[in-house]
């Protein structure tokens, strides 16, 4: 598998508490166990190494609704390779990475906000609570040796443009660096990409997310 793809898989599985990946010649399968996300197939190649024949073979082998397919290539390229019954996320994601350093760039949350951080094993969670106690922003990071995977970064719409997302990402990556991680990896959305790029992350590959809904 592509090195960054493999790092993301390992961290995502740890972060989400999913089943260990089952590796195949084309990538891996991961059981998630949710009704709308039963399992996912992640192709190991990225960018120009993604092959149409491989994508078609993996997609054609899916028969159950709720199975996701992750391909690190543009949706405009991958879409025509998928048969009937596949829904493609209209907002293409991207695989990103960044070198981690032990230098802290953390700042205190804005006045009235409360920050809480806790860990379960190698997964660290961060919550920023609004003055009324509701969730303003959150995120988590999973450390797998020298790599740390950022996951589930969210800022409530009414609390955006206050630097909360930046604070969450910086705090989590500093925590991972303190645990020995040297590289950060994530799969970001179009909305999140601008935030991550402003923090020094770079795009490694586009990401197509597709879900099989049945109906063949």
mmCIF file of C-alpha atoms in Angstrom:
data_model
loop_
_atom_site.group_PDB
_atom_site.id
_atom_site.type_symbol
_atom_site.label_atom_id
_atom_site.label_comp_id
_atom_site.label_asym_id
_atom_site.label_seq_id
_atom_site.Cartn_x
_atom_site.Cartn_y
_atom_site.Cartn_z
ATOM 1 C CA UNK A 1 0.000 0.000 0.000
ATOM 2 C CA UNK A 2 0.954 3.621 -0.434
ATOM 3 C CA UNK A 3 2.766 4.637 2.763
ATOM 4 C CA UNK A 4 0.466 7.558 3.616
ATOM 5 C CA UNK A 5 -2.657 5.533 2.855
ATOM 6 C CA UNK A 6 -1.474 2.753 5.169
ATOM 7 C CA UNK A 7 -0.714 5.264 7.927
ATOM 8 C CA UNK A 8 -4.197 6.730 7.597
ATOM 9 C CA UNK A 9 -5.826 3.277 7.709
ATOM 10 C CA UNK A 10 -3.960 2.295 10.868
ATOM 11 C CA UNK A 11 -4.822 5.520 12.663
ATOM 12 C CA UNK A 12 -8.439 5.641 11.502
ATOM 13 C CA UNK A 13 -9.078 2.080 12.723
ATOM 14 C CA UNK A 14 -7.605 2.949 16.123
ATOM 15 C CA UNK A 15 -9.510 6.222 16.357
ATOM 16 C CA UNK A 16 -12.885 4.703 15.456
ATOM 17 C CA UNK A 17 -12.487 1.425 17.324
ATOM 18 C CA UNK A 18 -13.096 -0.487 14.090
ATOM 19 C CA UNK A 19 -12.021 -4.070 13.439
ATOM 20 C CA UNK A 20 -8.404 -4.657 12.398
ATOM 21 C CA UNK A 21 -8.019 -4.288 8.612
ATOM 22 C CA UNK A 22 -7.971 -7.380 6.452
ATOM 23 C CA UNK A 23 -5.342 -6.830 3.790
ATOM 24 C CA UNK A 24 -5.836 -7.777 0.160
ATOM 25 C CA UNK A 25 -3.604 -7.398 -2.911
ATOM 26 C CA UNK A 26 -5.562 -4.229 -3.812
ATOM 27 C CA UNK A 27 -5.720 -2.677 -0.317
ATOM 28 C CA UNK A 28 -7.774 -3.641 2.720
ATOM 29 C CA UNK A 29 -11.271 -4.198 4.103
ATOM 30 C CA UNK A 30 -12.377 -2.838 7.487
ATOM 31 C CA UNK A 31 -15.478 -3.885 9.409
ATOM 32 C CA UNK A 32 -17.065 -0.863 11.092
ATOM 33 C CA UNK A 33 -20.304 -2.394 12.308
ATOM 34 C CA UNK A 34 -22.767 0.470 11.763
ATOM 35 C CA UNK A 35 -25.984 0.107 9.826
ATOM 36 C CA UNK A 36 -25.109 2.819 7.307
ATOM 37 C CA UNK A 37 -21.414 2.005 7.444
ATOM 38 C CA UNK A 38 -21.139 -1.754 7.723
ATOM 39 C CA UNK A 39 -17.642 -1.957 6.316
ATOM 40 C CA UNK A 40 -15.292 -0.159 3.974
ATOM 41 C CA UNK A 41 -12.858 -1.109 1.242
ATOM 42 C CA UNK A 42 -9.785 1.123 1.022
ATOM 43 C CA UNK A 43 -7.691 0.885 -2.132
ATOM 44 C CA UNK A 44 -3.989 1.019 -1.368
ATOM 45 C CA UNK A 45 -2.874 2.939 -4.459
ATOM 46 C CA UNK A 46 -2.964 6.722 -4.822
ATOM 47 C CA UNK A 47 -3.033 9.266 -7.626
ATOM 48 C CA UNK A 48 -1.693 7.893 -10.931
ATOM 49 C CA UNK A 49 -1.152 4.427 -9.468
ATOM 50 C CA UNK A 50 -4.928 3.853 -9.139
ATOM 51 C CA UNK A 51 -6.004 1.374 -11.825
ATOM 52 C CA UNK A 52 -9.444 1.253 -13.400
ATOM 53 C CA UNK A 53 -9.494 -2.557 -13.557
ATOM 54 C CA UNK A 54 -8.786 -2.817 -9.827
ATOM 55 C CA UNK A 55 -11.471 -0.298 -8.854
ATOM 56 C CA UNK A 56 -14.031 -2.039 -11.056
ATOM 57 C CA UNK A 57 -13.165 -5.463 -9.628
ATOM 58 C CA UNK A 58 -13.487 -4.329 -6.002
ATOM 59 C CA UNK A 59 -16.683 -2.361 -6.650
ATOM 60 C CA UNK A 60 -18.313 -5.182 -8.608
ATOM 61 C CA UNK A 61 -17.649 -7.530 -5.689
ATOM 62 C CA UNK A 62 -19.800 -5.443 -3.324
ATOM 63 C CA UNK A 63 -23.378 -6.678 -2.971
ATOM 64 C CA UNK A 64 -24.527 -5.396 0.418
ATOM 65 C CA UNK A 65 -25.877 -1.916 1.150
ATOM 66 C CA UNK A 66 -23.871 0.206 3.558
ATOM 67 C CA UNK A 67 -20.439 -0.786 2.259
ATOM 68 C CA UNK A 68 -18.141 2.145 1.513
ATOM 69 C CA UNK A 69 -15.341 2.421 -1.012
ATOM 70 C CA UNK A 70 -12.398 4.782 -0.534
ATOM 71 C CA UNK A 71 -10.268 5.533 -3.607
ATOM 72 C CA UNK A 72 -7.442 8.067 -3.622
ATOM 73 C CA UNK A 73 -8.194 9.599 -7.002
ATOM 74 C CA UNK A 74 -10.540 12.301 -8.330
ATOM 75 C CA UNK A 75 -14.303 11.496 -8.321
ATOM 76 C CA UNK A 76 -14.487 12.572 -11.967
ATOM 77 C CA UNK A 77 -12.072 9.732 -12.734
ATOM 78 C CA UNK A 78 -13.443 7.099 -10.356
ATOM 79 C CA UNK A 79 -17.162 7.746 -10.891
ATOM 80 C CA UNK A 80 -17.440 6.254 -14.387
ATOM 81 C CA UNK A 81 -15.725 3.076 -13.140
ATOM 82 C CA UNK A 82 -18.468 2.320 -10.594
ATOM 83 C CA UNK A 83 -21.558 0.396 -11.613
ATOM 84 C CA UNK A 84 -25.196 0.874 -10.672
ATOM 85 C CA UNK A 85 -26.083 1.229 -7.017
ATOM 86 C CA UNK A 86 -23.163 3.435 -6.003
ATOM 87 C CA UNK A 87 -23.654 6.869 -4.427
ATOM 88 C CA UNK A 88 -20.622 9.153 -4.679
ATOM 89 C CA UNK A 89 -20.049 11.903 -2.138
ATOM 90 C CA UNK A 90 -20.410 15.167 -4.097
ATOM 91 C CA UNK A 91 -17.748 16.789 -1.896
ATOM 92 C CA UNK A 92 -14.438 15.106 -2.737
ATOM 93 C CA UNK A 93 -12.009 14.785 0.134
ATOM 94 C CA UNK A 94 -8.247 14.707 0.209
ATOM 95 C CA UNK A 95 -5.465 12.825 1.963
ATOM 96 C CA UNK A 96 -3.123 15.249 3.755
ATOM 97 C CA UNK A 97 0.045 15.104 5.830
ATOM 98 C CA UNK A 98 2.279 17.394 7.864
ATOM 99 C CA UNK A 99 5.596 17.062 9.747
ATOM 100 C CA UNK A 100 5.047 17.282 13.501
ATOM 101 C CA UNK A 101 7.377 19.141 15.818
ATOM 102 C CA UNK A 102 7.538 19.426 19.566
ATOM 103 C CA UNK A 103 7.165 23.208 19.357
ATOM 104 C CA UNK A 104 3.922 24.257 20.987
ATOM 105 C CA UNK A 105 1.723 26.784 19.182
ATOM 106 C CA UNK A 106 -1.237 26.278 21.467
ATOM 107 C CA UNK A 107 -3.268 29.241 22.646
ATOM 108 C CA UNK A 108 -5.911 29.556 25.311
ATOM 109 C CA UNK A 109 -9.553 29.219 24.222
ATOM 110 C CA UNK A 110 -11.555 32.430 23.851
ATOM 111 C CA UNK A 111 -13.073 33.903 26.972
ATOM 112 C CA UNK A 112 -16.012 31.876 28.222
ATOM 113 C CA UNK A 113 -15.034 28.646 26.441
ATOM 114 C CA UNK A 114 -13.862 25.611 28.390
ATOM 115 C CA UNK A 115 -11.284 23.147 27.072
ATOM 116 C CA UNK A 116 -11.106 19.543 28.205
ATOM 117 C CA UNK A 117 -8.710 16.865 26.958
ATOM 118 C CA UNK A 118 -8.717 13.158 27.803
ATOM 119 C CA UNK A 119 -7.230 9.940 26.437
ATOM 120 C CA UNK A 120 -8.207 6.315 25.988
ATOM 121 C CA UNK A 121 -5.042 4.415 25.197
ATOM 122 C CA UNK A 122 -3.355 6.046 22.201
ATOM 123 C CA UNK A 123 -6.427 8.127 21.253
ATOM 124 C CA UNK A 124 -6.672 11.656 22.650
ATOM 125 C CA UNK A 125 -9.962 13.578 22.565
ATOM 126 C CA UNK A 126 -10.442 17.317 22.868
ATOM 127 C CA UNK A 127 -13.656 19.205 23.612
ATOM 128 C CA UNK A 128 -14.221 22.941 23.546
ATOM 129 C CA UNK A 129 -17.446 23.705 25.382
ATOM 130 C CA UNK A 130 -19.300 26.941 24.695
ATOM 131 C CA UNK A 131 -20.241 29.311 27.538
ATOM 132 C CA UNK A 132 -23.660 27.619 27.729
ATOM 133 C CA UNK A 133 -22.056 24.170 28.003
ATOM 134 C CA UNK A 134 -22.856 23.001 24.456
ATOM 135 C CA UNK A 135 -20.204 21.569 22.123
ATOM 136 C CA UNK A 136 -18.475 24.378 20.235
ATOM 137 C CA UNK A 137 -15.673 22.295 18.695
ATOM 138 C CA UNK A 138 -14.120 18.887 19.080
ATOM 139 C CA UNK A 139 -11.612 16.469 17.597
ATOM 140 C CA UNK A 140 -9.439 13.469 18.304
ATOM 141 C CA UNK A 141 -6.055 12.062 17.307
ATOM 142 C CA UNK A 142 -4.741 8.487 17.239
ATOM 143 C CA UNK A 143 -1.011 7.868 17.616
ATOM 144 C CA UNK A 144 0.382 4.755 15.934
ATOM 145 C CA UNK A 145 4.103 4.954 16.537
ATOM 146 C CA UNK A 146 5.682 7.718 14.448
ATOM 147 C CA UNK A 147 2.385 8.659 12.802
ATOM 148 C CA UNK A 148 -0.687 10.385 14.239
ATOM 149 C CA UNK A 149 -4.066 10.525 12.493
ATOM 150 C CA UNK A 150 -6.341 13.513 13.083
ATOM 151 C CA UNK A 151 -10.021 12.557 13.051
ATOM 152 C CA UNK A 152 -13.508 13.978 13.563
ATOM 153 C CA UNK A 153 -12.559 17.642 13.689
ATOM 154 C CA UNK A 154 -15.823 19.571 14.002
ATOM 155 C CA UNK A 155 -16.837 23.137 14.809
ATOM 156 C CA UNK A 156 -20.486 23.983 15.408
ATOM 157 C CA UNK A 157 -21.748 26.445 12.750
ATOM 158 C CA UNK A 158 -22.583 29.138 15.289
ATOM 159 C CA UNK A 159 -19.029 29.034 16.680
ATOM 160 C CA UNK A 160 -17.051 29.181 13.441
ATOM 161 C CA UNK A 161 -14.536 31.890 12.479
ATOM 162 C CA UNK A 162 -13.288 32.214 16.036
ATOM 163 C CA UNK A 163 -10.143 30.120 15.671
ATOM 164 C CA UNK A 164 -11.601 27.113 17.482
ATOM 165 C CA UNK A 165 -10.807 24.582 14.754
ATOM 166 C CA UNK A 166 -7.247 25.857 14.554
ATOM 167 C CA UNK A 167 -6.910 25.547 18.341
ATOM 168 C CA UNK A 168 -8.211 21.966 18.313
ATOM 169 C CA UNK A 169 -5.839 20.848 15.543
ATOM 170 C CA UNK A 170 -2.798 22.574 17.016
ATOM 171 C CA UNK A 171 -3.426 21.202 20.494
ATOM 172 C CA UNK A 172 -3.961 17.647 19.271
ATOM 173 C CA UNK A 173 -0.920 17.601 17.007
ATOM 174 C CA UNK A 174 1.256 19.009 19.793
ATOM 175 C CA UNK A 175 -0.022 16.242 22.075
ATOM 176 C CA UNK A 176 0.877 13.626 19.443
ATOM 177 C CA UNK A 177 4.341 15.103 18.930
ATOM 178 C CA UNK A 178 4.927 14.912 22.671
ATOM 179 C CA UNK A 179 4.155 11.186 22.422
ATOM 180 C CA UNK A 180 6.815 10.689 19.740
ATOM 181 C CA UNK A 181 4.822 11.090 16.523
ATOM 182 C CA UNK A 182 6.683 12.862 13.723
ATOM 183 C CA UNK A 183 4.070 12.880 10.942
ATOM 184 C CA UNK A 184 0.409 13.865 10.972
ATOM 185 C CA UNK A 185 -2.062 12.354 8.510
ATOM 186 C CA UNK A 186 -5.756 12.990 7.857
ATOM 187 C CA UNK A 187 -8.526 12.617 5.308
ATOM 188 C CA UNK A 188 -10.085 16.053 5.016
ATOM 189 C CA UNK A 189 -13.230 17.577 3.529
ATOM 190 C CA UNK A 190 -13.264 20.559 1.161
ATOM 191 C CA UNK A 191 -14.339 22.818 4.045
ATOM 192 C CA UNK A 192 -11.546 21.553 6.283
ATOM 193 C CA UNK A 193 -8.839 21.698 3.628
ATOM 194 C CA UNK A 194 -8.385 25.466 3.902
ATOM 195 C CA UNK A 195 -7.911 25.201 7.671
ATOM 196 C CA UNK A 196 -5.324 22.446 7.384
ATOM 197 C CA UNK A 197 -3.408 24.124 4.579
ATOM 198 C CA UNK A 198 -3.222 27.294 6.670
ATOM 199 C CA UNK A 199 -1.597 25.158 9.375
ATOM 200 C CA UNK A 200 1.020 23.762 6.990
ATOM 201 C CA UNK A 201 -0.638 20.517 5.882
ATOM 202 C CA UNK A 202 -0.152 19.432 2.267
ATOM 203 C CA UNK A 203 -2.394 17.408 -0.022
ATOM 204 C CA UNK A 204 -1.014 13.976 -0.877
ATOM 205 C CA UNK A 205 -3.931 12.713 -2.976
ATOM 206 C CA UNK A 206 -7.590 13.414 -3.750
ATOM 207 C CA UNK A 207 -10.148 11.105 -2.119
ATOM 208 C CA UNK A 208 -13.325 9.675 -3.597
ATOM 209 C CA UNK A 209 -15.842 8.306 -1.077
ATOM 210 C CA UNK A 210 -18.624 6.103 -2.431
ATOM 211 C CA UNK A 211 -21.320 4.071 -0.692
ATOM 212 C CA UNK A 212 -23.161 1.093 -2.137
ATOM 213 C CA UNK A 213 -26.899 1.571 -1.709
ATOM 214 C CA UNK A 214 -28.039 -1.572 -3.516
ATOM 215 C CA UNK A 215 -30.450 -1.613 -6.389
ATOM 216 C CA UNK A 216 -28.478 -3.467 -9.010
#
